[in-house]
Amino acid sequence: MFQIWYYVLLALGLVKVAQLSKPAAYTIAIIFFILGLIVAAIGGVLEGIAQF
């Protein structure tokens, strides 16, 4: 739940502080979200491998 708000506030902060357009800010937030998913998936795979 809090991770969702993290990305929403990240996008809003990019709009206000960095003065990016809303589409650009939300695109960056989505990219960070996807990168986080990839890192979590790789961590899960590596942990699964380590248990063997």
mmCIF file of C-alpha atoms in Angstrom:
data_model
loop_
_atom_site.group_PDB
_atom_site.id
_atom_site.type_symbol
_atom_site.label_atom_id
_atom_site.label_comp_id
_atom_site.label_asym_id
_atom_site.label_seq_id
_atom_site.Cartn_x
_atom_site.Cartn_y
_atom_site.Cartn_z
ATOM 1 C CA MET A 1 0.000 0.000 0.000
ATOM 2 C CA PHE A 2 2.733 2.458 0.924
ATOM 3 C CA GLN A 3 4.763 1.566 -2.158
ATOM 4 C CA ILE A 4 1.903 2.824 -4.338
ATOM 5 C CA TRP A 5 1.940 6.165 -2.536
ATOM 6 C CA TYR A 6 5.724 6.288 -2.933
ATOM 7 C CA TYR A 7 5.418 6.242 -6.706
ATOM 8 C CA VAL A 8 2.486 8.672 -6.773
ATOM 9 C CA LEU A 9 4.393 11.135 -4.584
ATOM 10 C CA LEU A 10 7.520 10.588 -6.667
ATOM 11 C CA ALA A 11 5.630 11.602 -9.797
ATOM 12 C CA LEU A 12 4.017 14.601 -8.097
ATOM 13 C CA GLY A 13 7.384 15.688 -6.743
ATOM 14 C CA LEU A 14 8.917 15.469 -10.196
ATOM 15 C CA VAL A 15 6.116 17.661 -11.536
ATOM 16 C CA LYS A 16 6.522 20.290 -8.800
ATOM 17 C CA VAL A 17 10.246 20.269 -8.026
ATOM 18 C CA ALA A 18 11.808 19.271 -11.338
ATOM 19 C CA GLN A 19 9.041 21.038 -13.308
ATOM 20 C CA LEU A 20 8.525 18.085 -15.603
ATOM 21 C CA SER A 21 5.289 17.542 -17.468
ATOM 22 C CA LYS A 22 2.833 15.131 -15.882
ATOM 23 C CA PRO A 23 3.255 12.462 -18.588
ATOM 24 C CA ALA A 24 7.052 12.597 -18.263
ATOM 25 C CA ALA A 25 6.910 12.425 -14.464
ATOM 26 C CA TYR A 26 4.502 9.484 -14.459
ATOM 27 C CA THR A 27 6.592 7.726 -17.095
ATOM 28 C CA ILE A 28 9.669 8.051 -14.886
ATOM 29 C CA ALA A 29 7.709 6.784 -11.867
ATOM 30 C CA ILE A 30 6.486 3.780 -13.880
ATOM 31 C CA ILE A 31 10.034 3.042 -15.035
ATOM 32 C CA PHE A 32 11.236 3.077 -11.418
ATOM 33 C CA PHE A 33 8.342 0.774 -10.481
ATOM 34 C CA ILE A 34 9.262 -1.694 -13.217
ATOM 35 C CA LEU A 35 12.939 -1.568 -12.236
ATOM 36 C CA GLY A 36 11.916 -2.329 -8.643
ATOM 37 C CA LEU A 37 9.905 -5.323 -9.817
ATOM 38 C CA ILE A 38 12.852 -6.607 -11.822
ATOM 39 C CA VAL A 39 15.233 -6.259 -8.872
ATOM 40 C CA ALA A 40 12.752 -8.030 -6.578
ATOM 41 C CA ALA A 41 12.285 -10.844 -9.097
ATOM 42 C CA ILE A 42 16.032 -11.318 -9.505
ATOM 43 C CA GLY A 43 16.423 -11.364 -5.722
ATOM 44 C CA GLY A 44 13.726 -14.008 -5.442
ATOM 45 C CA VAL A 45 15.349 -16.150 -8.118
ATOM 46 C CA LEU A 46 18.766 -15.872 -6.499
ATOM 47 C CA GLU A 47 17.319 -16.780 -3.122
ATOM 48 C CA GLY A 48 15.613 -19.802 -4.675
ATOM 49 C CA ILE A 49 18.883 -20.882 -6.245
ATOM 50 C CA ALA A 50 20.733 -20.462 -2.936
ATOM 51 C CA GLN A 51 18.376 -22.932 -1.215
ATOM 52 C CA PHE A 52 19.427 -25.789 -3.485
#
